[in-house]
Short mmCIF file of C-alpha atoms in Angstrom, two decimals:
data_model
loop_
_atom_site.label_atom_id
_atom_site.label_comp_id
_atom_site.label_asym_id
_atom_site.label_seq_id
_atom_site.Cartn_x
_atom_site.Cartn_y
_atom_site.Cartn_z
CA MET A 1 104.60 116.41 128.33
CA GLU A 2 104.55 120.12 127.97
CA SER A 3 107.77 120.12 125.98
CA LEU A 4 106.53 117.32 123.78
CA ILE A 5 103.28 119.18 123.00
CA ALA A 6 105.25 122.41 122.36
CA GLY A 7 107.49 120.38 120.00
CA PHE A 8 104.58 119.13 117.80
CA ASN A 9 105.58 121.37 114.94
CA ASN A 10 109.13 120.11 114.99
CA GLN A 11 107.86 116.55 115.14
CA LEU A 12 105.91 117.16 111.96
CA LYS A 13 109.09 118.47 110.29
CA GLU A 14 111.14 115.47 111.41
CA ALA A 15 108.38 113.03 110.44
CA LEU A 16 108.33 114.51 106.95
CA THR A 17 112.07 113.95 106.64
CA ILE A 18 111.78 110.35 107.88
CA GLY A 19 109.08 109.56 105.35
CA GLN A 20 110.98 111.15 102.49
CA LYS A 21 114.04 109.06 103.27
CA ALA A 22 112.17 105.77 103.87
CA ASN A 23 113.44 102.93 101.65
CA LEU A 24 110.22 101.09 100.83
CA LYS A 25 109.78 97.93 98.76
CA PRO A 26 107.01 97.70 96.15
CA SER A 27 103.80 95.68 96.72
CA GLN A 28 104.01 92.03 96.01
CA LYS A 29 100.44 91.69 94.64
CA PRO A 30 97.61 94.10 93.84
CA ILE A 31 96.17 95.66 96.99
CA GLU A 32 92.40 95.30 97.30
CA ASN A 33 91.92 96.41 100.91
CA VAL A 34 93.83 97.98 103.83
CA LEU A 35 93.81 97.02 107.45
CA ILE A 36 95.41 99.41 109.99
CA THR A 37 96.06 97.68 113.27
CA GLY A 38 97.05 99.44 116.47
CA LEU A 39 95.80 100.64 119.85
CA GLY A 40 95.88 103.70 122.02
CA GLY A 41 98.30 106.48 121.13
CA SER A 42 99.70 104.30 118.33
CA GLY A 43 96.30 103.27 116.98
CA ILE A 44 94.46 106.60 116.88
CA GLY A 45 96.47 107.51 113.75
CA GLY A 46 94.55 104.81 111.81
CA THR A 47 91.20 106.29 112.81
CA ILE A 48 92.33 109.74 111.67
CA ILE A 49 93.91 108.40 108.45
CA LYS A 50 90.65 106.75 107.53
CA ASP A 51 88.89 110.09 107.94
CA TRP A 52 91.47 111.71 105.67
CA LEU A 53 91.73 109.17 102.88
CA SER A 54 88.49 107.11 102.65
CA ASP A 55 86.85 109.49 100.19
CA ALA A 56 89.66 109.14 97.69
CA CYS A 57 91.18 105.71 98.37
CA GLN A 58 89.90 103.11 95.95
CA ALA A 59 90.56 100.31 98.47
CA PRO A 60 88.46 100.08 101.59
CA ILE A 61 90.25 101.04 104.84
CA VAL A 62 89.43 99.11 108.01
CA VAL A 63 90.79 100.04 111.42
CA ASN A 64 91.59 97.16 113.71
CA LYS A 65 91.99 97.41 117.55
CA GLY A 66 92.29 93.88 118.81
CA TYR A 67 94.21 90.60 118.90
CA GLY A 68 92.69 89.15 115.70
CA VAL A 69 92.17 90.20 112.09
CA PRO A 70 89.01 90.15 109.91
CA GLY A 71 88.26 87.16 107.71
CA PHE A 72 88.84 89.13 104.48
CA VAL A 73 92.56 89.53 105.11
CA ASN A 74 94.60 87.71 102.43
CA GLU A 75 97.54 88.25 100.08
CA ASN A 76 95.78 91.26 98.52
CA THR A 77 95.54 93.01 101.91
CA LEU A 78 97.94 95.68 103.03
CA VAL A 79 98.23 95.49 106.82
CA ILE A 80 99.80 98.55 108.43
CA ALA A 81 100.87 97.71 111.96
CA SER A 82 101.37 100.72 114.15
CA SER A 83 103.02 100.22 117.55
CA TYR A 84 105.26 102.92 118.85
CA SER A 85 107.07 100.67 121.26
CA GLY A 86 106.92 97.65 118.94
CA ASN A 87 105.76 95.56 121.85
CA THR A 88 101.95 96.08 122.00
CA GLU A 89 100.71 92.54 122.49
CA GLU A 90 97.43 92.99 120.63
CA THR A 91 99.20 94.50 117.65
CA LEU A 92 101.84 91.75 117.62
CA SER A 93 99.14 89.08 117.70
CA ALA A 94 97.17 90.75 114.88
CA THR A 95 100.29 91.18 112.77
CA GLU A 96 101.31 87.49 113.22
CA LYS A 97 97.80 86.36 112.20
CA ALA A 98 97.91 88.65 109.13
CA ILE A 99 101.27 87.19 108.15
CA ALA A 100 99.86 83.67 108.50
CA LYS A 101 97.12 84.65 106.04
CA GLY A 102 99.68 85.93 103.52
CA ALA A 103 99.01 89.66 103.88
CA GLN A 104 101.48 92.28 102.82
CA ILE A 105 102.90 93.93 105.98
CA ALA A 106 104.15 97.44 106.70
CA ALA A 107 105.04 98.65 110.17
CA ILE A 108 105.51 101.97 111.86
CA THR A 109 107.51 101.55 115.06
CA SER A 110 110.53 102.58 117.05
CA GLY A 111 111.69 98.97 117.27
CA GLY A 112 110.77 96.10 119.56
CA LYS A 113 109.31 92.72 118.55
CA LEU A 114 107.23 94.21 115.82
CA GLU A 115 110.36 95.22 113.94
CA GLU A 116 111.73 91.71 114.27
CA ILE A 117 108.48 90.09 113.06
CA VAL A 118 108.19 92.34 110.02
CA GLU A 119 111.88 92.07 109.15
CA ASN A 120 111.49 88.26 109.06
CA VAL A 121 108.84 88.46 106.35
CA ASP A 122 110.71 91.16 104.39
CA GLY A 123 107.95 93.70 105.03
CA ASN A 124 108.28 97.45 104.95
CA ILE A 125 109.33 99.20 108.14
CA ILE A 126 109.46 102.85 108.89
CA LYS A 127 111.39 103.58 112.07
CA VAL A 128 110.51 106.54 114.24
CA PRO A 129 112.32 107.97 117.30
CA GLY A 130 111.62 106.04 120.49
CA GLY A 131 111.59 106.70 124.21
CA ASN A 132 108.50 108.92 124.64
CA PRO A 133 104.83 108.36 125.48
CA PRO A 134 103.17 107.05 122.26
CA ARG A 135 100.29 109.54 122.52
CA ALA A 136 102.80 112.39 122.28
CA MET A 137 104.29 110.96 119.08
CA LEU A 138 101.20 111.05 116.91
CA ALA A 139 102.83 113.33 114.35
CA TYR A 140 105.17 110.49 113.31
CA SER A 141 102.44 107.88 113.03
CA LEU A 142 100.14 110.05 110.88
CA VAL A 143 102.81 111.33 108.51
CA GLN A 144 104.35 107.87 107.92
CA GLN A 145 100.91 106.36 107.19
CA LEU A 146 100.44 109.05 104.51
CA PHE A 147 103.77 108.03 102.98
CA LEU A 148 102.74 104.38 103.02
CA PHE A 149 99.38 105.08 101.27
CA ASN A 150 101.20 107.13 98.64
CA HIS A 151 103.91 104.51 98.22
CA TYR A 152 101.38 101.71 97.54
CA GLY A 153 99.46 103.84 95.04
CA LEU A 154 96.42 104.08 97.31
CA ALA A 155 96.53 107.85 97.74
CA ASN A 156 98.01 110.83 95.98
CA VAL A 157 98.64 113.33 98.79
CA ASP A 158 101.08 116.18 98.47
CA ILE A 159 102.53 115.37 101.87
CA GLU A 160 105.24 118.05 101.81
CA LYS A 161 102.72 120.76 101.02
CA GLU A 162 100.22 119.55 103.63
CA ILE A 163 102.78 119.33 106.43
CA ASN A 164 104.61 122.53 105.68
CA THR A 165 101.37 124.50 105.30
CA THR A 166 100.17 123.01 108.58
CA ARG A 167 103.40 123.98 110.27
CA ASP A 168 103.00 127.57 109.03
CA ILE A 169 99.42 127.68 110.35
CA LEU A 170 100.38 126.29 113.72
CA GLU A 171 103.35 128.60 114.14
CA PHE A 172 101.32 131.69 113.22
CA ASN A 173 98.48 130.81 115.54
CA GLU A 174 100.36 129.20 118.44
CA LYS A 175 99.52 131.90 120.98
CA GLU A 176 95.83 131.88 120.00
CA ILE A 177 95.78 128.07 120.13
CA MET A 178 97.24 128.03 123.62
CA ARG A 179 94.84 130.79 124.84
CA GLU A 180 91.79 128.98 123.48
CA ALA A 181 93.01 125.64 124.87
CA LYS A 182 93.35 127.21 128.32
CA ASP A 183 89.89 128.79 128.13
CA VAL A 184 88.30 125.44 127.17
CA ALA A 185 90.25 123.66 129.95
CA ASN A 186 88.90 126.11 132.54
CA GLY A 187 85.40 125.34 131.29
CA LEU A 188 85.88 121.57 131.41
CA LYS A 189 87.39 121.45 134.94
CA ASN A 190 85.29 119.36 137.39
CA THR A 191 82.84 118.32 134.66
CA LEU A 192 82.10 115.26 132.60
CA PRO A 193 82.94 116.37 129.04
CA TYR A 194 80.96 115.21 125.99
CA ILE A 195 82.93 115.75 122.79
CA TYR A 196 81.14 115.94 119.46
CA SER A 197 82.70 115.98 116.03
CA LEU A 198 81.04 115.74 112.65
CA ASP A 199 81.18 112.95 110.05
CA GLY A 200 84.62 112.99 108.42
CA TYR A 201 86.31 114.12 111.63
CA ALA A 202 85.52 111.24 113.98
CA GLY A 203 89.19 110.70 114.79
CA ILE A 204 89.81 114.14 116.28
CA GLY A 205 86.99 113.58 118.76
CA VAL A 206 88.41 110.24 119.77
CA ARG A 207 91.82 111.84 120.09
CA MET A 208 90.53 114.55 122.45
CA ARG A 209 88.82 111.94 124.59
CA GLN A 210 91.93 109.84 124.84
CA GLN A 211 94.11 112.84 125.74
CA LEU A 212 91.74 113.87 128.52
CA ASN A 213 91.73 110.26 129.77
CA GLU A 214 95.50 109.87 129.85
CA ASN A 215 96.92 113.35 130.34
CA SER A 216 94.13 114.95 132.43
CA LYS A 217 92.97 111.75 134.18
CA MET A 218 89.32 112.46 133.34
CA LEU A 219 86.42 110.35 132.21
CA CYS A 220 84.65 111.76 129.09
CA ASN A 221 82.70 110.68 126.03
CA SER A 222 83.07 111.24 122.31
CA GLN A 223 80.52 110.73 119.57
CA VAL A 224 79.94 111.71 115.98
CA ILE A 225 77.11 113.67 114.32
CA PRO A 226 74.89 112.43 112.65
CA GLU A 227 75.24 108.97 114.33
CA MET A 228 74.59 110.36 117.81
CA ASN A 229 71.31 111.88 116.57
CA HIS A 230 69.95 108.34 116.38
CA ASN A 231 70.75 107.30 119.97
CA GLU A 232 72.69 109.51 122.41
CA LEU A 233 70.56 112.63 121.72
CA VAL A 234 67.68 110.80 123.44
CA GLY A 235 69.97 109.96 126.37
CA TRP A 236 70.37 113.60 127.21
CA ALA A 237 66.97 113.39 128.87
CA GLY A 238 68.72 111.58 131.72
CA ALA A 239 71.63 114.09 131.97
CA LYS A 240 72.75 114.61 135.57
CA GLY A 241 75.63 116.38 137.28
CA ASP A 242 78.16 118.83 135.94
CA ILE A 243 78.36 118.17 132.23
CA SER A 244 80.33 120.15 129.64
CA VAL A 245 80.14 119.87 125.85
CA VAL A 246 82.73 120.47 123.18
CA PHE A 247 81.77 120.84 119.51
CA LEU A 248 84.75 120.36 117.20
CA ARG A 249 84.02 122.59 114.15
CA ASN A 250 85.38 122.91 110.64
CA GLU A 251 84.62 125.18 107.69
CA ASP A 252 83.90 122.25 105.37
CA GLU A 253 80.96 120.91 107.40
CA LEU A 254 78.06 119.57 105.30
CA ASP A 255 75.16 122.07 105.49
CA ARG A 256 72.89 119.26 106.66
CA ASN A 257 75.20 118.32 109.46
CA ARG A 258 75.68 121.92 110.45
CA THR A 259 71.94 122.23 110.77
CA ARG A 260 71.83 119.08 112.85
CA LEU A 261 74.51 120.47 115.17
CA ASP A 262 72.51 123.68 115.66
CA ILE A 263 69.39 121.67 116.57
CA ASN A 264 71.47 119.42 118.92
CA GLU A 265 72.84 122.46 120.70
CA GLY A 266 69.35 123.81 121.26
CA ILE A 267 68.36 120.52 122.85
CA ILE A 268 71.52 120.15 124.90
CA GLN A 269 71.19 123.74 126.27
CA LYS A 270 68.25 122.50 128.34
CA TYR A 271 70.68 120.41 130.39
CA THR A 272 73.92 122.43 130.40
CA SER A 273 75.05 125.90 129.43
CA ASN A 274 78.74 124.78 129.55
CA ILE A 275 79.19 124.51 125.79
CA HIS A 276 82.32 125.20 123.76
CA HIS A 277 82.85 125.44 120.03
CA ILE A 278 86.40 124.91 118.83
CA TRP A 279 86.96 125.93 115.19
CA SER A 280 89.92 124.71 113.19
CA LYS A 281 92.03 126.59 110.73
CA GLY A 282 93.33 125.31 107.39
CA ASP A 283 92.28 124.66 103.83
CA THR A 284 92.22 120.80 103.86
CA ARG A 285 90.93 118.09 106.16
CA ILE A 286 94.55 117.18 107.08
CA GLN A 287 95.45 120.77 108.02
CA ARG A 288 92.24 121.26 109.99
CA SER A 289 92.64 117.93 111.83
CA LEU A 290 96.23 118.64 112.85
CA TYR A 291 95.13 122.13 114.09
CA HIS A 292 92.49 120.44 116.26
CA ILE A 293 94.96 117.84 117.52
CA HIS A 294 97.48 120.41 118.66
CA LEU A 295 94.84 122.51 120.41
CA GLU A 296 93.37 119.42 122.09
CA ASP A 297 96.77 118.41 123.35
CA TRP A 298 97.31 121.79 124.96
CA CYS A 299 93.83 121.61 126.49
CA SER A 300 94.64 118.20 128.03
CA LEU A 301 97.86 119.62 129.51
CA TYR A 302 96.15 122.62 131.05
CA LEU A 303 93.50 120.34 132.54
CA SER A 304 96.20 118.15 134.07
CA LYS A 305 97.49 121.22 135.84
CA LEU A 306 94.00 122.25 136.94
CA ASN A 307 93.35 118.75 138.19
CA GLY A 308 96.71 118.53 139.96
CA VAL A 309 97.78 115.35 138.12
CA ASP A 310 100.91 114.18 136.30
CA PRO A 311 100.13 114.13 132.55
CA VAL A 312 102.79 111.51 131.88
CA GLU A 313 101.85 108.94 134.57
CA ILE A 314 99.82 105.89 133.38
CA GLU A 315 100.45 103.50 136.29
CA VAL A 316 97.06 101.80 135.95
CA ILE A 317 97.87 100.77 132.36
CA ASN A 318 101.25 99.53 133.42
CA HIS A 319 99.60 97.54 136.19
CA LEU A 320 97.26 96.00 133.66
CA LYS A 321 100.11 94.97 131.41
CA GLY A 322 101.99 93.58 134.44
CA GLU A 323 99.05 91.43 135.45
CA LEU A 324 98.65 90.12 131.88
CA SER A 325 102.32 89.28 131.69
CA LYS A 326 101.83 86.81 134.54
CA LEU A 327 99.44 84.66 132.52
#
């Protein structure tokens, strides 16, 4: 896991090359909406892409994380199926149901049954390198989804500039990123972390939670401001035990949300002083998000060491899949 996280910059470079070389077919009919279906390390890319592109994309983007598909799916729907292994049963089920409804299908995968299903309907497939934990291959999923949105005329992202600029930022700041990640990890050890991002960056908060779940073997919570101001903020009155808080910060925060965050921190300080602010670097939402993701990944690795756990091991998930396979 350590070598995979250290290789994030190289993954971005390789993902860019894969997307540039992808041989993609044109859309069959006008696209009126987009459904991104996937779970776990393969699915988080859809949540982040929605953050990145919703403001500019003329078609609504819906993220799907289950066996079925929404009722609106039809021949004017682009369904992007993301399964790193190609064998995620929920994603396979959703893809088959989308095909039955006549949707246009594109897949991001290393192979498996998903590749077979999409090949059979002459859909678009972008192959990525296989053999690693899906959560450690997020760079491939994110970059390929950007290429798909550009290809179908749903976005106009200068992908090469975004990725190469991000790589420069990460390379220049790598030592600082690792130092801050280690400092945050030390603060989160033996606590229940609450992770807060602001509207427009929901995905990076979910990503950090998932990485602490899988790599660090920790329970934690992630919510978004301002939504949490209408529910969870009241729940802090019942806060008990060792709780830590992480605010994921960005220079493009809305002034109103920044004020909300300041007020939230004042309230939360009554229940814990273990509060961390992680600021991103970069000029765009894509660059800032990728900065956060890389720092979060390092933080999860350092916490795995502090917790004395194997960051790769996910036996409980494998047990679940094994039990389901018996049905």
